Coordinates of C-alpha atoms and ligand atoms in Angstrom, one line a residue:
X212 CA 0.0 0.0 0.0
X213 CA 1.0 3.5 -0.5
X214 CA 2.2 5.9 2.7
X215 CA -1.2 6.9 4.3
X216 CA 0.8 9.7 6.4
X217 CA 0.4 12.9 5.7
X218 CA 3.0 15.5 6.4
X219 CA 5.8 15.2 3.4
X220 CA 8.0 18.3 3.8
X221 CA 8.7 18.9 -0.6
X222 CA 7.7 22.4 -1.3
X223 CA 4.2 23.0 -2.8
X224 CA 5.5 24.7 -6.0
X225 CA 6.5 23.5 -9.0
X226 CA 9.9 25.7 -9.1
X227 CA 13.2 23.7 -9.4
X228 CA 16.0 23.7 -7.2
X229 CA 19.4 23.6 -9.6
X230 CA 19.9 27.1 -11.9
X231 CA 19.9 25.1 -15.3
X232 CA 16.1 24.4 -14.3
X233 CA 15.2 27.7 -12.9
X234 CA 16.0 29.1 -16.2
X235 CA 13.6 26.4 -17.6
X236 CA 11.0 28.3 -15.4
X237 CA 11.7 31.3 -17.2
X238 CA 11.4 30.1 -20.4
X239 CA 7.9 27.9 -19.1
X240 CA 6.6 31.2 -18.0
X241 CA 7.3 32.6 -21.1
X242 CA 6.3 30.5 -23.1
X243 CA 2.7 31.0 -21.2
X244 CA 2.4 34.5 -21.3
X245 CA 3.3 34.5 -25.6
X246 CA 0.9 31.4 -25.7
X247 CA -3.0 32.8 -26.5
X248 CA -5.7 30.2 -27.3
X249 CA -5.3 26.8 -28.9
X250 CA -4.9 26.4 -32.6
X251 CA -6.7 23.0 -32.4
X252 CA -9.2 23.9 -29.6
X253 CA -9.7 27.6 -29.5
X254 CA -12.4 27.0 -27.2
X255 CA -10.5 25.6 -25.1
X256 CA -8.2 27.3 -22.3
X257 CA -8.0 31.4 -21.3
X258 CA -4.6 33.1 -22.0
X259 CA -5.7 36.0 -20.1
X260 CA -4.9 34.4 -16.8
X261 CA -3.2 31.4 -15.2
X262 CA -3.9 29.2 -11.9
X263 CA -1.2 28.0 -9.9
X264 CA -3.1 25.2 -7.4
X265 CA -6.4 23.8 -7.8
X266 CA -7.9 22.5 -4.8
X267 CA -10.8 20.3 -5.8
X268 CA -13.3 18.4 -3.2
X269 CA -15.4 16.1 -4.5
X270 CA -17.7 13.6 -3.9
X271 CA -18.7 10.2 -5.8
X272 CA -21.5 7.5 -5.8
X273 CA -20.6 5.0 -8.7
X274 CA -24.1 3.8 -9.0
X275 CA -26.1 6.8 -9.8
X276 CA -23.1 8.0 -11.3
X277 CA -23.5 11.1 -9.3
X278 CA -20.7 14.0 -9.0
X279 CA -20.7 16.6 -6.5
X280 CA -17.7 19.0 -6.5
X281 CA -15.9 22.1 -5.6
X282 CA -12.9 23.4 -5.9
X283 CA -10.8 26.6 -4.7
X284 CA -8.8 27.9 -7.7
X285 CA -5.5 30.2 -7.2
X286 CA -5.1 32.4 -9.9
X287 CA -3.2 34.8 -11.6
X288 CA -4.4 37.9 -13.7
X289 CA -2.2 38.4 -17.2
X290 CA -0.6 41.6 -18.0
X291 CA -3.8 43.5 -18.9
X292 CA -7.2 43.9 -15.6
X293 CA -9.3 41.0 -15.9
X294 CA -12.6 42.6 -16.8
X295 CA -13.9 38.8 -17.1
X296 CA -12.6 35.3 -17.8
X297 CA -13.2 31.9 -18.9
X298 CA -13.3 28.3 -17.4
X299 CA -14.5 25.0 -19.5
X300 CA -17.2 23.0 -17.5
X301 CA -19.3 20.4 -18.7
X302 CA -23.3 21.3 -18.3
X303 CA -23.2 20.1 -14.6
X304 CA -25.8 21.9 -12.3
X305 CA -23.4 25.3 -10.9
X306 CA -24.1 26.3 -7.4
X307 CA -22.2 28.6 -5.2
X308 CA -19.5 30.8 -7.8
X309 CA -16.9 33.5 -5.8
X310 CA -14.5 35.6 -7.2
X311 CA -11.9 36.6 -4.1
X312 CA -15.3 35.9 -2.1
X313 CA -17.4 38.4 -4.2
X314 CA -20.3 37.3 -6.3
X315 CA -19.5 37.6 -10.0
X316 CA -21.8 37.8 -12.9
X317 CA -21.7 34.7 -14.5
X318 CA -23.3 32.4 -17.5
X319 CA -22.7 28.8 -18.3
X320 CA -23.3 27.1 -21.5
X321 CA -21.7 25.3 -24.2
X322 CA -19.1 23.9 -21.8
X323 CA -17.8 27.0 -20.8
X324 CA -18.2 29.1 -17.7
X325 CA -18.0 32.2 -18.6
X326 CA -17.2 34.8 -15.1
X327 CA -17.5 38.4 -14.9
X328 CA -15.9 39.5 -11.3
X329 CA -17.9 42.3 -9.4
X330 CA -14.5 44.2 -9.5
X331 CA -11.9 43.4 -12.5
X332 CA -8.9 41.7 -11.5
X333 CA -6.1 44.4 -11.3
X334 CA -3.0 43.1 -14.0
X335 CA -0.6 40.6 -12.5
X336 CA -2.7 40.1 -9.6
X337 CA -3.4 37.1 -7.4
X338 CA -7.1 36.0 -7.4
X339 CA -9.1 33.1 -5.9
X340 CA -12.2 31.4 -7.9
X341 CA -14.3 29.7 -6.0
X342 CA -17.3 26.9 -8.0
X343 CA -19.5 24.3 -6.9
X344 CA -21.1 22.1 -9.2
X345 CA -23.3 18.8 -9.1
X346 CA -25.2 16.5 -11.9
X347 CA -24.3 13.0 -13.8
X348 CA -20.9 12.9 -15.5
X349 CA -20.3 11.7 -19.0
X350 CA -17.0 11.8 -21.4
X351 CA -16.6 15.0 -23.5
X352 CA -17.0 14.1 -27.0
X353 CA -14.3 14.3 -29.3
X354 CA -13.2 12.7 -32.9
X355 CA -11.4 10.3 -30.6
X356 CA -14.6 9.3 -29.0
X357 CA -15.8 10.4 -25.4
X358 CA -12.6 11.7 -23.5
X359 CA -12.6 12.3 -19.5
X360 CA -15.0 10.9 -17.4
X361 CA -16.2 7.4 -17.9
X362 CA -18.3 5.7 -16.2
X363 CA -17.2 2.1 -15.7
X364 CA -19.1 -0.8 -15.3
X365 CA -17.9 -0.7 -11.3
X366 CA -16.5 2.3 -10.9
X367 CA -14.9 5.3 -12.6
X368 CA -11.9 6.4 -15.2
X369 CA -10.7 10.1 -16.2
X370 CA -7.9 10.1 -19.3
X371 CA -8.5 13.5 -21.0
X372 CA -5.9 14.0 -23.3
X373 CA -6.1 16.4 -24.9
X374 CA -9.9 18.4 -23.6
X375 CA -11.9 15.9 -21.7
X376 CA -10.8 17.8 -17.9
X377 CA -13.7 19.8 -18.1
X378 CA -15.8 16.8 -17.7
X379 CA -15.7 16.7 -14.4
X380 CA -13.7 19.6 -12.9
X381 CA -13.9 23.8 -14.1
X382 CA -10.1 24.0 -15.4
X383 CA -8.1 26.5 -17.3
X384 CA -8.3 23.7 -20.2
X385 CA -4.4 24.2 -21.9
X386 CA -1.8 21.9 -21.7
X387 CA 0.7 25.5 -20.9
X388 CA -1.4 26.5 -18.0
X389 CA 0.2 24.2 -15.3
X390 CA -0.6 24.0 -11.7
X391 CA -0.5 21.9 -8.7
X392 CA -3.6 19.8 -7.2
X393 CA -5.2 19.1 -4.1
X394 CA -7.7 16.2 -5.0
X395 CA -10.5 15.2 -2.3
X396 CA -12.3 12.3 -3.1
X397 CA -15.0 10.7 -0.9
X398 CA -17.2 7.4 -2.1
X399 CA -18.6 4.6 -0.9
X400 CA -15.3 2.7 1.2
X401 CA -16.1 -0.8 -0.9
X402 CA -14.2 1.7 -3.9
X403 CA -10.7 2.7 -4.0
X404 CA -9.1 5.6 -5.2
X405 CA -6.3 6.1 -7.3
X406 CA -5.0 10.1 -8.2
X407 CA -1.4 10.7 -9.5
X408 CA 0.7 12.3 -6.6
X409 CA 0.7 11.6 -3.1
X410 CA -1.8 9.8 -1.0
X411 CA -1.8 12.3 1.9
X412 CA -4.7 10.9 4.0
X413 CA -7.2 8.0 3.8
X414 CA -10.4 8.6 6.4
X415 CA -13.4 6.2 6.7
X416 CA -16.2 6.8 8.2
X417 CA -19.5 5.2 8.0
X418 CA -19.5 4.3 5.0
X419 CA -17.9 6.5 2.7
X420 CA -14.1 7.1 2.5
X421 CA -12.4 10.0 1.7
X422 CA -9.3 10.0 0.2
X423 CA -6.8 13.1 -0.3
X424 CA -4.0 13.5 -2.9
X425 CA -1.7 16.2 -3.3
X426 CA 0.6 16.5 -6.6
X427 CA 3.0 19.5 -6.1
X428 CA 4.6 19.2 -10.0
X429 CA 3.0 21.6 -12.0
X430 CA 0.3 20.0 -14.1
X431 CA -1.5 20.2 -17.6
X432 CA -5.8 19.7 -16.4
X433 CA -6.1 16.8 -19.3
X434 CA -3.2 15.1 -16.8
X435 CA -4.9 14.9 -13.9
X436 CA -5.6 11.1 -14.1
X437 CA -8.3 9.7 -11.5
X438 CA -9.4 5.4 -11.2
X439 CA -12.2 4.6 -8.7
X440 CA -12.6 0.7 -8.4
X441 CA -11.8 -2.4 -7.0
X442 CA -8.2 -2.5 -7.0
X443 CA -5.8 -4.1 -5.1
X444 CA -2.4 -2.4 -4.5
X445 CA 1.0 -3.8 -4.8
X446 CA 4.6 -2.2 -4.4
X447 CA 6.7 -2.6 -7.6
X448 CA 10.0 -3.6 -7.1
X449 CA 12.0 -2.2 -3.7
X450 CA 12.5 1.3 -4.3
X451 CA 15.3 1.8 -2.1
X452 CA 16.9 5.1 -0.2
X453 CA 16.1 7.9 -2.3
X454 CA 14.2 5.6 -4.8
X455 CA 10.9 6.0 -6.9
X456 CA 8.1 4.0 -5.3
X457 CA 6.1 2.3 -8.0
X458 CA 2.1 1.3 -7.3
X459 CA 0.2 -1.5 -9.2
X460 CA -3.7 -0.7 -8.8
X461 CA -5.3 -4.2 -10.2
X462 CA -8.7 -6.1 -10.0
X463 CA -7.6 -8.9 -8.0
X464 CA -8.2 -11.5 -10.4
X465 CA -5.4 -10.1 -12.6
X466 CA -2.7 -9.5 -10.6
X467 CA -0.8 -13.2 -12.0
X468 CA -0.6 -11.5 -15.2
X469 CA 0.2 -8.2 -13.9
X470 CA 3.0 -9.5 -11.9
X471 CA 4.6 -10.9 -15.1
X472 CA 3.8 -8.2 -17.4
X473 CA 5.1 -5.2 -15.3
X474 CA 7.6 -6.9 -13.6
X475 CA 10.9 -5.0 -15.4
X476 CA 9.1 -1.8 -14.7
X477 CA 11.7 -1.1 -12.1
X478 CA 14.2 -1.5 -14.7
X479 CA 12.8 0.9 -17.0
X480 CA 13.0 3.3 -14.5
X481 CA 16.2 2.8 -13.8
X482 CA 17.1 3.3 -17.5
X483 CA 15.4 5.9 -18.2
X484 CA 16.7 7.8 -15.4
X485 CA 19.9 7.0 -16.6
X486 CA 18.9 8.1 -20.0
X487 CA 17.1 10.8 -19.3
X488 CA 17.8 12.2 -15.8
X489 CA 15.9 12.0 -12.3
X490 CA 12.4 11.2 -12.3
X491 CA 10.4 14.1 -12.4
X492 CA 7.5 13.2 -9.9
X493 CA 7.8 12.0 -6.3
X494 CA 6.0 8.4 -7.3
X495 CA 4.8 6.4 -10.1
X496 CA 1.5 4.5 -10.4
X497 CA 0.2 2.4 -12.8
X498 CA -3.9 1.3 -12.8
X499 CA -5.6 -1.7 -14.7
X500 CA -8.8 -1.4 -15.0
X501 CA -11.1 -4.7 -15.3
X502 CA -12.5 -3.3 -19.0
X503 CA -10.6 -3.2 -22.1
X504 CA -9.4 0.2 -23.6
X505 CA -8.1 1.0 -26.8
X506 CA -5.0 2.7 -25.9
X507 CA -3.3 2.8 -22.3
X508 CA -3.0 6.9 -21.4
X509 CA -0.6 8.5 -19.4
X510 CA -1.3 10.9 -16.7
X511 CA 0.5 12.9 -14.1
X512 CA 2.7 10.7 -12.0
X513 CA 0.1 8.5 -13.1
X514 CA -0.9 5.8 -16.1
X515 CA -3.8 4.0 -17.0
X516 CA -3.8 0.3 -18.9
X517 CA -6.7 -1.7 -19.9
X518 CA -7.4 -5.3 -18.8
X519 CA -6.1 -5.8 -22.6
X520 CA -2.9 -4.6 -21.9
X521 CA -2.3 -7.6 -20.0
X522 CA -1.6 -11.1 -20.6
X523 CA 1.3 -12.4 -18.7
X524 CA 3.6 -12.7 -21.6
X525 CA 4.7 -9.3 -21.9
X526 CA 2.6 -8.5 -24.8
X527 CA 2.6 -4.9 -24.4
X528 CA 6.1 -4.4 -22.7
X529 CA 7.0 -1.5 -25.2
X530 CA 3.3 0.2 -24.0
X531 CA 4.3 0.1 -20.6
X532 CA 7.8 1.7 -21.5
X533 CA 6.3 4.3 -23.4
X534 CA 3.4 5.6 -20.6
X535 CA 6.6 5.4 -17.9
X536 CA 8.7 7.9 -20.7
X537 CA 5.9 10.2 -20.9
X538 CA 6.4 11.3 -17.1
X539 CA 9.3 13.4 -18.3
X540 CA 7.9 13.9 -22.0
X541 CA 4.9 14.9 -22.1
X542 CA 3.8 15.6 -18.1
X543 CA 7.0 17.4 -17.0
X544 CA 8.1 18.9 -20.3
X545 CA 4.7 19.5 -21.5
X546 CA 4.0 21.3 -24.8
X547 CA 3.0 24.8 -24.7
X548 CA 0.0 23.8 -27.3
X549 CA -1.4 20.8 -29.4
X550 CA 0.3 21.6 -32.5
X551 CA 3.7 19.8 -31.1
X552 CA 2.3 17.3 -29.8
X553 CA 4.4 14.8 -31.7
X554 CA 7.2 15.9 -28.8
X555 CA 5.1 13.7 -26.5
X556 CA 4.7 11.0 -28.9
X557 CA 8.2 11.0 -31.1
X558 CA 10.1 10.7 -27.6
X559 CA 7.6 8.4 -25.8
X560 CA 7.7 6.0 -28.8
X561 CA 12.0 6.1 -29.1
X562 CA 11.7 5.6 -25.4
X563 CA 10.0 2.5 -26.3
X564 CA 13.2 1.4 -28.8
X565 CA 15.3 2.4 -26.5
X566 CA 14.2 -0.1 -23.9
X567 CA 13.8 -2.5 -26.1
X568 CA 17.9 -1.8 -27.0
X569 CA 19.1 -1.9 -23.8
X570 CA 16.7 -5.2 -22.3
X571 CA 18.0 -7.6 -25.4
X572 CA 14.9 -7.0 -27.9
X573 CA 16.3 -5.4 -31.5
X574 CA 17.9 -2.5 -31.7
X575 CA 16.8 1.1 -31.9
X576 CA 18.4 0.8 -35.7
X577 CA 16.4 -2.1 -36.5
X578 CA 12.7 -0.9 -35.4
X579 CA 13.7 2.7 -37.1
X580 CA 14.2 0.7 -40.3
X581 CA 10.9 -0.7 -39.5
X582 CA 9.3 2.1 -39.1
X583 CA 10.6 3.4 -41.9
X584 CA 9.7 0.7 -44.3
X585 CA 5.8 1.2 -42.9
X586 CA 5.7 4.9 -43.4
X587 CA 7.2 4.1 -46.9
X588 CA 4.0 2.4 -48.0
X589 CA 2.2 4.9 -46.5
X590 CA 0.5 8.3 -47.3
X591 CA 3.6 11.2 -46.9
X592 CA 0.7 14.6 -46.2
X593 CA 1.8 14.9 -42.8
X594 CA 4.1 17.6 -41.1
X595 CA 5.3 16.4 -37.7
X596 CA 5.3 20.7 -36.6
X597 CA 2.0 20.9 -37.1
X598 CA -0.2 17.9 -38.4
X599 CA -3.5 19.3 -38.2
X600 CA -6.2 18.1 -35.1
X601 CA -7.6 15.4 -37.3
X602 CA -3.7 13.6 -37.4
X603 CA -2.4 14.7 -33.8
X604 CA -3.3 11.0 -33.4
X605 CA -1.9 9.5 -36.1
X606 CA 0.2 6.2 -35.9
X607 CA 2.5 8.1 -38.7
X608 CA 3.1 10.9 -36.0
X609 CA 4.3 8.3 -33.6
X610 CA 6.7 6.7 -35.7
X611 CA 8.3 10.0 -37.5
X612 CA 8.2 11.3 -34.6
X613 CA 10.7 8.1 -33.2
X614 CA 12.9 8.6 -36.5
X615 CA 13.6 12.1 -36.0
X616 CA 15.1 11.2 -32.6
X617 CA 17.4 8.4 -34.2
X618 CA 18.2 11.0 -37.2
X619 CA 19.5 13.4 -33.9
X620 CA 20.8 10.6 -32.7
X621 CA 22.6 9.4 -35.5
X622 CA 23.9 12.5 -36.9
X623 CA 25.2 13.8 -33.1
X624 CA 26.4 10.2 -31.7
X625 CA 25.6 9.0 -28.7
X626 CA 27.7 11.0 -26.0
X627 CA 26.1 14.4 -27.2
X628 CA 23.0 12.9 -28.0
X629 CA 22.0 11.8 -24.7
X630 CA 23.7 14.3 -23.0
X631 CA 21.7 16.8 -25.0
X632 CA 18.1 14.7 -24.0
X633 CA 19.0 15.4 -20.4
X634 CA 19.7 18.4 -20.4
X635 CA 16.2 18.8 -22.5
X636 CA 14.5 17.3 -19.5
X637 CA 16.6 18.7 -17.0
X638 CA 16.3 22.6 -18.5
X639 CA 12.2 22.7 -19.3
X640 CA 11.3 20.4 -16.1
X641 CA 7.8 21.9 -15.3
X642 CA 7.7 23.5 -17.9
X643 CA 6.3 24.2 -21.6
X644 CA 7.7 24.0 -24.8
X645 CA 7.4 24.6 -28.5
X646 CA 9.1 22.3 -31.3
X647 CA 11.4 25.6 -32.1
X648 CA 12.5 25.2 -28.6
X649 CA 14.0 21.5 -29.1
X650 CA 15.3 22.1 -32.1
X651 CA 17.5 25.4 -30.7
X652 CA 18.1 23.0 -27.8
X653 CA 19.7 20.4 -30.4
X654 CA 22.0 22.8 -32.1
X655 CA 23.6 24.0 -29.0
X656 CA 24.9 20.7 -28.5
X657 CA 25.4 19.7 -31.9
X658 CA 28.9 20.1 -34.0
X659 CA 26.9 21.7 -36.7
X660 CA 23.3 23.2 -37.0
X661 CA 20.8 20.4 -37.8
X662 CA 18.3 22.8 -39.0
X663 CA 18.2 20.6 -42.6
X664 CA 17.8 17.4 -40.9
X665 CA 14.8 19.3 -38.7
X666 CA 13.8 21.1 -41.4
X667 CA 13.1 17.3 -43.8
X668 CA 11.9 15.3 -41.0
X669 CA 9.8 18.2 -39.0
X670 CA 8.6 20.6 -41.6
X671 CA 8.3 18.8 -44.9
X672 CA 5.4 15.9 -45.5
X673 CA 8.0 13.9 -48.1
X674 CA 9.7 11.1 -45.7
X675 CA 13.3 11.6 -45.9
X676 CA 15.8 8.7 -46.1
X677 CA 16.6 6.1 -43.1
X678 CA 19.7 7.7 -41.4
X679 CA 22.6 5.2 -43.3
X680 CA 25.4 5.4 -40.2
X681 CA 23.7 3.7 -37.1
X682 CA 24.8 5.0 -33.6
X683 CA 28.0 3.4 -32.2
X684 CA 27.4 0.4 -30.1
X685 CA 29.5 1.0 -27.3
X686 CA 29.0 -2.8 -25.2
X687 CA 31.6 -3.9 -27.4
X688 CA 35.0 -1.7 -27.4
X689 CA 37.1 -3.0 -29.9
X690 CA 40.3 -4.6 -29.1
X691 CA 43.8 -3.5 -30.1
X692 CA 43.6 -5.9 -33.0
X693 CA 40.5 -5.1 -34.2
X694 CA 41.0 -1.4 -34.3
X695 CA 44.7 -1.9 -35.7
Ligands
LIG877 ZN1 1.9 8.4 -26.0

């Protein structure tokens, strides 16, 4: 089970320690305060403000399917007086709203709560929102299908990725506008609860449980992961002094299969810190639920796998890599908006060859000739820097998105390659960025400028060639006759 103390001493803010990632901060902010609505969901999100903690209390009976909520949001006006302001909301039933305590003029509809404060918010300025809302919630629906909350056949499931938050809590819905959470959850105690971040306190009474999580990283709303079930909980692996502990959540009746299928998990994270520096988040969890789903979906600290997903033979080892990469690619580096999406996916799908280079499976070389050969026989109309909302999605986004990692790879070696991915991670670590940012980040650790590699694999539709010269193997230094 997780720690059910409460008191852990980390700071409640997102700012890093070391100077390299206070810089990132910086540049996060920045990147922020340029960034105005969504290109792919402009009615999504409000650049005219951002929150820095949400503090949501809310309450859960699985069987009506009944949501009752409120949450306390900290908030920060823009450079211009906030004369009114934006967050999305399903159409749940709104009670009390507050603005710093003050009634505000407000309307709700089409998924958005629009607020007028009784006094504008003076520029720059701290201000607290205060909603409460009740009613029956149901997925947001998207081309992808419904997104957010589902309603399981026992219990509950939130992946929003990328605008299904604001089906269950009022969010400043853009993946820039990170905060940190407070999550109070109370439902019947047959149900557990599973929230990325830190179990703080579990308290039963009668009937009803309530269980409190706190996640100090700053966070993207469609993150904010949540699993009510049946679950049982098991430690994965022995974290150790100073180690990540990692949580299975798993109907009973699957944990054989679990056990097998997620048992190198620790070893992933061992790699990839390695690889890509420390962990960002203070724990890792991982949730099966007992009903299929198409994809498994990351959240913060957090990620979510069907009953599908397992089969005790490893099946869908390179999935389970590539949710555990997303922590830092993806959640902590987080993209300032949908259109660069393919930084989450390109680097959460090469963490998924490089795992399977390191652990004995083929080499990062061999599954980028693969995927090259498959996007060969496919369509070439899609630009990784901005594909378009209907191809964000796209398998062909994923696997380009891997290649131009190996090209980088390839054309820098390994020493500056890797050292340049940490320092990617390490720099923007709660932070946001743009694909303009990564590829200045490449060239200051490059020989040369790679802006003609970028500009083929990243800006251009045409697929360019396989990179020819594979990256050194360096397991097997070559003896003095072999190099003579
Ligand atoms: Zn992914």
């Amino acid at each position: 089970m997780a720690s059910l103390s409460a008191g852990h001493s980390e700071p409640v803010s997102g700012v890093p320690a070391s100077g390299d990632s206070a810089q990132g901060a910086e540049a996060a902010v920045a990147v922020q305060q340029q960034a105005g609505s969504d290109p792919y969901f402009p009615d999504h999100g409000d650049a005219r403000y951002r929150v820095h903690r949400y503090e949501l209390t809310l309450d859960y009976r699985p069987g009506p399917n009944r949501l009752a909520g409120s949450a306390r949001i900290n908030a920060i006006a823009g450079r211009s007086p906030l004369t009114e302001f934006t967050l999305n909301l399903s159409d749940f039933k709104i009670g009390r709203v507050r603005v710093d305590g003050r009634q505000p003029h407000y309307t709700h509809r089409g998924g958005k709560l629009r607020v007028r404060p009784a006094k504008p918010v003076r520029a720059g300025a701290a201000f607290t929102v205060e909603v409460q809302w009740s009613g029956n919630p149901r997925p947001v629906n998207s081309p992808w299908g419904g997104l957010g909350w589902e309603e399981l056949e026992d219990g509950a499931l939130v992946a929003s990725q990328p605008i299904g938050a604001p089906s269950w809590y009022p969010c400043n819905d853009r993946p820039a506008d990170k905060a940190a959470y407070q999550i109070s959850i109370t439902t019947p105690s047959a149900y557990a609860v599973v929230a990325g971040g830190r179990l703080l306190t579990r308290t039963t009474r009668a009937s009803t449980t309530t269980w409190v999580y706190e996640q100090p990283a700053p966070t993207s709303s469609y993150l904010v992961g949540l699993a009510i079930g049946k679950y049982q909980t098991v430690l994965l692996g022995d974290p150790g002094p100073g180690g990540v502990p990692q949580h299975g959540h798993i109907p009973a009746h699957l944990l054989p299969e679990f056990s097998r299928d997620f048992a190198r998990q620790p070893q992933m994270m061992d790699l990839f810190q390695e690889l890509f520096g420390p962990y960002p988040f203070d724990e890792y969890a991982v949730v099966v639920t007992d009903e299929e789903l198409d994809v498994p979906v990351e959240a913060q600290g957090l990620s979510l796998f069907g009953a599908n997903h397992v089969d005790g033979a490893r099946g869908s080892e390179r999935l389970v890599a590539h949710e555990l990469a997303h922590q830092w690619f993806g959640n902590s580096v987080s993209i300032a908006d949908w259109r660069h999406i393919w930084l989450n996916e390109g680097f959460a799908k090469y963490a998924e060859w490089l795992w399977s280079e390191r652990s004995g499976g083929r080499t990062a070389q061999q599954l980028a000739a693969a995927a090259h050969r498959l996007l060969s026989s496919q369509p070439q109309d899609l630009r990784l820097s901005d594909p378009g909302r209907k191809l964000m999605f796209d398998d062909r986004l994923y696997e380009r998105g891997g290649l131009v990692l190996h090209a980088v790879r390839c054309a820098m070696g390994d020493e500056a390659f890797f050292r340049m991915l940490r320092g990617w991670a390490g720099l923007h670590r709660g932070g946001a960025v743009t694909t303009r940012t990564f590829t200045a980040h490449v060239n200051r650790f490059a020989d040369e400028p790679l802006d003609g590699l970028f500009d083929a694999w990243v800006n251009r539709a045409a697929l360019p060639a396989l990179p020819t010269q594979g990256p050194a193997r360096p397991n097997h230094p070559p003896t003095n006759a072999e190099s003579a």
